[in-house]
GROMACS .gro file of C-alpha atoms in nm:
model
  190
    1UNK     CA    1  17.872  25.352   4.235
    2UNK     CA    2  17.586  25.253   4.038
    3UNK     CA    3  17.731  24.984   3.830
    4UNK     CA    4  17.850  24.823   4.129
    5UNK     CA    5  17.528  24.817   4.310
    6UNK     CA    6  17.390  24.668   3.967
    7UNK     CA    7  17.648  24.407   3.967
    8UNK     CA    8  17.595  24.321   4.372
    9UNK     CA    9  17.218  24.302   4.314
   10UNK     CA   10  17.234  24.069   4.019
   11UNK     CA   11  17.480  23.846   4.187
   12UNK     CA   12  17.206  23.814   4.458
   13UNK     CA   13  16.939  23.731   4.228
   14UNK     CA   14  17.191  23.468   4.061
   15UNK     CA   15  17.242  23.323   4.426
   16UNK     CA   16  16.859  23.249   4.473
   17UNK     CA   17  16.729  22.902   4.402
   18UNK     CA   18  16.474  22.861   4.146
   19UNK     CA   19  16.233  22.756   4.406
   20UNK     CA   20  16.261  23.051   4.635
   21UNK     CA   21  16.272  23.277   4.312
   22UNK     CA   22  15.945  23.125   4.191
   23UNK     CA   23  15.784  23.130   4.548
   24UNK     CA   24  15.871  23.494   4.549
   25UNK     CA   25  15.765  23.597   4.219
   26UNK     CA   26  15.402  23.430   4.304
   27UNK     CA   27  15.346  23.623   4.641
   28UNK     CA   28  15.437  23.949   4.427
   29UNK     CA   29  15.193  23.868   4.195
   30UNK     CA   30  14.923  23.818   4.469
   31UNK     CA   31  14.989  24.190   4.612
   32UNK     CA   32  15.021  24.326   4.250
   33UNK     CA   33  14.694  24.207   4.147
   34UNK     CA   34  14.500  24.340   4.452
   35UNK     CA   35  14.611  24.697   4.389
   36UNK     CA   36  14.360  24.919   4.282
   37UNK     CA   37  14.604  25.049   4.028
   38UNK     CA   38  14.624  24.725   3.877
   39UNK     CA   39  14.253  24.659   3.894
   40UNK     CA   40  14.148  25.002   3.722
   41UNK     CA   41  14.413  25.018   3.465
   42UNK     CA   42  14.275  24.942   3.129
   43UNK     CA   43  14.636  24.981   2.939
   44UNK     CA   44  14.933  24.820   3.124
   45UNK     CA   45  15.287  24.866   2.956
   46UNK     CA   46  15.552  24.641   3.069
   47UNK     CA   47  15.847  24.458   2.921
   48UNK     CA   48  15.922  24.126   2.836
   49UNK     CA   49  16.131  23.982   3.114
   50UNK     CA   50  16.438  23.751   3.059
   51UNK     CA   51  16.664  23.565   3.302
   52UNK     CA   52  16.633  23.625   3.663
   53UNK     CA   53  16.395  23.928   3.629
   54UNK     CA   54  16.035  23.899   3.795
   55UNK     CA   55  15.858  23.678   3.496
   56UNK     CA   56  15.634  23.944   3.320
   57UNK     CA   57  15.454  23.654   3.139
   58UNK     CA   58  15.211  23.566   3.418
   59UNK     CA   59  15.121  23.977   3.423
   60UNK     CA   60  15.047  23.977   3.060
   61UNK     CA   61  14.829  23.673   3.069
   62UNK     CA   62  14.650  23.802   3.402
   63UNK     CA   63  14.568  24.128   3.211
   64UNK     CA   64  14.441  23.951   2.913
   65UNK     CA   65  14.224  23.733   3.090
   66UNK     CA   66  14.027  24.045   3.230
   67UNK     CA   67  14.023  24.209   2.918
   68UNK     CA   68  14.317  24.478   2.927
   69UNK     CA   69  14.534  24.612   2.671
   70UNK     CA   70  14.889  24.538   2.712
   71UNK     CA   71  15.178  24.711   2.552
   72UNK     CA   72  15.528  24.674   2.529
   73UNK     CA   73  15.835  24.875   2.416
   74UNK     CA   74  16.055  24.874   2.146
   75UNK     CA   75  16.374  25.053   2.153
   76UNK     CA   76  16.536  25.270   1.867
   77UNK     CA   77  16.922  25.307   1.962
   78UNK     CA   78  17.006  25.565   1.712
   79UNK     CA   79  16.740  25.803   1.838
   80UNK     CA   80  16.754  25.667   2.196
   81UNK     CA   81  16.374  25.687   2.172
   82UNK     CA   82  16.111  25.419   2.273
   83UNK     CA   83  15.794  25.356   2.144
   84UNK     CA   84  15.521  25.122   2.325
   85UNK     CA   85  15.309  24.884   2.092
   86UNK     CA   86  14.990  24.680   2.155
   87UNK     CA   87  15.093  24.327   2.245
   88UNK     CA   88  14.868  24.045   2.145
   89UNK     CA   89  14.938  23.681   2.082
   90UNK     CA   90  14.920  23.778   1.734
   91UNK     CA   91  15.234  24.021   1.763
   92UNK     CA   92  15.496  23.966   1.544
   93UNK     CA   93  15.808  24.016   1.784
   94UNK     CA   94  16.185  24.040   1.674
   95UNK     CA   95  16.498  24.010   1.853
   96UNK     CA   96  16.684  24.336   1.937
   97UNK     CA   97  16.996  24.437   2.116
   98UNK     CA   98  17.069  24.284   2.443
   99UNK     CA   99  16.874  24.004   2.343
  100UNK     CA  100  16.531  24.165   2.427
  101UNK     CA  101  16.254  24.039   2.234
  102UNK     CA  102  16.015  24.341   2.116
  103UNK     CA  103  15.725  24.403   1.866
  104UNK     CA  104  15.803  24.477   1.498
  105UNK     CA  105  15.731  24.833   1.455
  106UNK     CA  106  15.622  24.766   1.101
  107UNK     CA  107  15.339  24.550   1.180
  108UNK     CA  108  15.257  24.695   1.539
  109UNK     CA  109  15.012  24.934   1.662
  110UNK     CA  110  15.157  25.200   1.859
  111UNK     CA  111  15.007  25.311   2.203
  112UNK     CA  112  15.000  25.689   2.300
  113UNK     CA  113  15.177  25.779   2.631
  114UNK     CA  114  14.867  25.923   2.753
  115UNK     CA  115  14.672  25.606   2.692
  116UNK     CA  116  14.902  25.387   2.919
  117UNK     CA  117  14.709  25.396   3.254
  118UNK     CA  118  14.969  25.188   3.426
  119UNK     CA  119  15.366  25.152   3.359
  120UNK     CA  120  15.569  24.872   3.502
  121UNK     CA  121  15.926  25.021   3.512
  122UNK     CA  122  16.209  24.779   3.482
  123UNK     CA  123  16.528  24.804   3.681
  124UNK     CA  124  16.788  24.585   3.880
  125UNK     CA  125  16.736  24.758   4.221
  126UNK     CA  126  16.504  25.020   4.391
  127UNK     CA  127  16.512  25.238   4.720
  128UNK     CA  128  16.224  25.321   4.934
  129UNK     CA  129  16.176  25.638   4.758
  130UNK     CA  130  16.148  25.447   4.419
  131UNK     CA  131  16.460  25.554   4.259
  132UNK     CA  132  16.592  25.290   4.060
  133UNK     CA  133  16.902  25.171   3.895
  134UNK     CA  134  16.801  25.037   3.550
  135UNK     CA  135  17.012  24.848   3.270
  136UNK     CA  136  17.217  25.169   3.173
  137UNK     CA  137  17.018  25.262   2.862
  138UNK     CA  138  16.836  25.585   3.001
  139UNK     CA  139  16.531  25.469   2.803
  140UNK     CA  140  16.268  25.505   3.048
  141UNK     CA  141  16.425  25.813   3.236
  142UNK     CA  142  16.372  25.979   2.895
  143UNK     CA  143  16.011  25.808   2.861
  144UNK     CA  144  15.859  25.903   3.175
  145UNK     CA  145  15.962  26.275   3.174
  146UNK     CA  146  15.614  26.367   3.076
  147UNK     CA  147  15.442  26.041   3.137
  148UNK     CA  148  15.114  26.122   3.306
  149UNK     CA  149  15.016  25.775   3.461
  150UNK     CA  150  15.114  25.536   3.768
  151UNK     CA  151  15.469  25.412   3.761
  152UNK     CA  152  15.514  25.081   3.920
  153UNK     CA  153  15.802  24.855   3.977
  154UNK     CA  154  15.809  24.468   4.049
  155UNK     CA  155  16.098  24.323   4.210
  156UNK     CA  156  16.239  24.060   4.456
  157UNK     CA  157  16.326  24.211   4.823
  158UNK     CA  158  16.694  24.114   4.723
  159UNK     CA  159  16.670  24.386   4.453
  160UNK     CA  160  16.563  24.640   4.720
  161UNK     CA  161  16.856  24.845   4.867
  162UNK     CA  162  16.881  25.131   5.113
  163UNK     CA  163  16.959  25.425   4.878
  164UNK     CA  164  17.008  25.453   4.502
  165UNK     CA  165  17.242  25.750   4.390
  166UNK     CA  166  16.988  25.923   4.208
  167UNK     CA  167  17.089  26.194   3.976
  168UNK     CA  168  16.890  26.521   3.841
  169UNK     CA  169  16.735  26.323   3.529
  170UNK     CA  170  16.635  26.022   3.753
  171UNK     CA  171  16.268  25.987   3.790
  172UNK     CA  172  16.124  25.770   4.101
  173UNK     CA  173  15.849  25.500   4.027
  174UNK     CA  174  15.514  25.561   4.233
  175UNK     CA  175  15.529  25.236   4.434
  176UNK     CA  176  15.747  24.913   4.465
  177UNK     CA  177  15.588  24.563   4.474
  178UNK     CA  178  15.795  24.282   4.611
  179UNK     CA  179  15.709  23.935   4.770
  180UNK     CA  180  15.692  24.143   5.116
  181UNK     CA  181  15.432  24.407   4.975
  182UNK     CA  182  15.361  24.715   4.837
  183UNK     CA  183  15.551  25.008   4.931
  184UNK     CA  184  15.447  25.345   4.788
  185UNK     CA  185  15.725  25.618   4.728
  186UNK     CA  186  15.728  25.883   4.996
  187UNK     CA  187  15.749  26.105   4.676
  188UNK     CA  188  15.436  25.971   4.502
  189UNK     CA  189  15.131  26.223   4.519
  190UNK     CA  190  14.819  26.106   4.343
   0.00000   0.00000   0.00000
């Protein structure tokens, strides 16, 4: 079921014109940048987007402009662990599995989980409770178990579905931001 929903959502994203995609992403950013959680966060964690994912480069640059610390993850497939490292224009990046670009752990500064104020969690699709279907690695579900900060998803409305078949280990994000606005999870208690 999850695999089918993932494929259907990716197909809908592929069908979007570049113009519609860019306009929708721009509206999404406007909503995100108005959020108190975005404004107050000093350290923001996110992934390097690729393909038809909501672009994260504008988020990174906006965060830098106002003096926020940005960190991005490196995944360690052998242990199934993920560590976030500070990301600056000087950060040495390397290509990893699935064609992701990640900070080089040898030369980067690790950021403690408790120091991250806002975590932008990637995913293919999301439901109204904030449950998501990711890319299948399970890294975020493991990482978020004891993460104390706010979790947020950025996605286009074509990525929002009625219900994700959530399992016991799945953790919902606090809120989902799309070009249509901000949806706070019914399971989110601040």
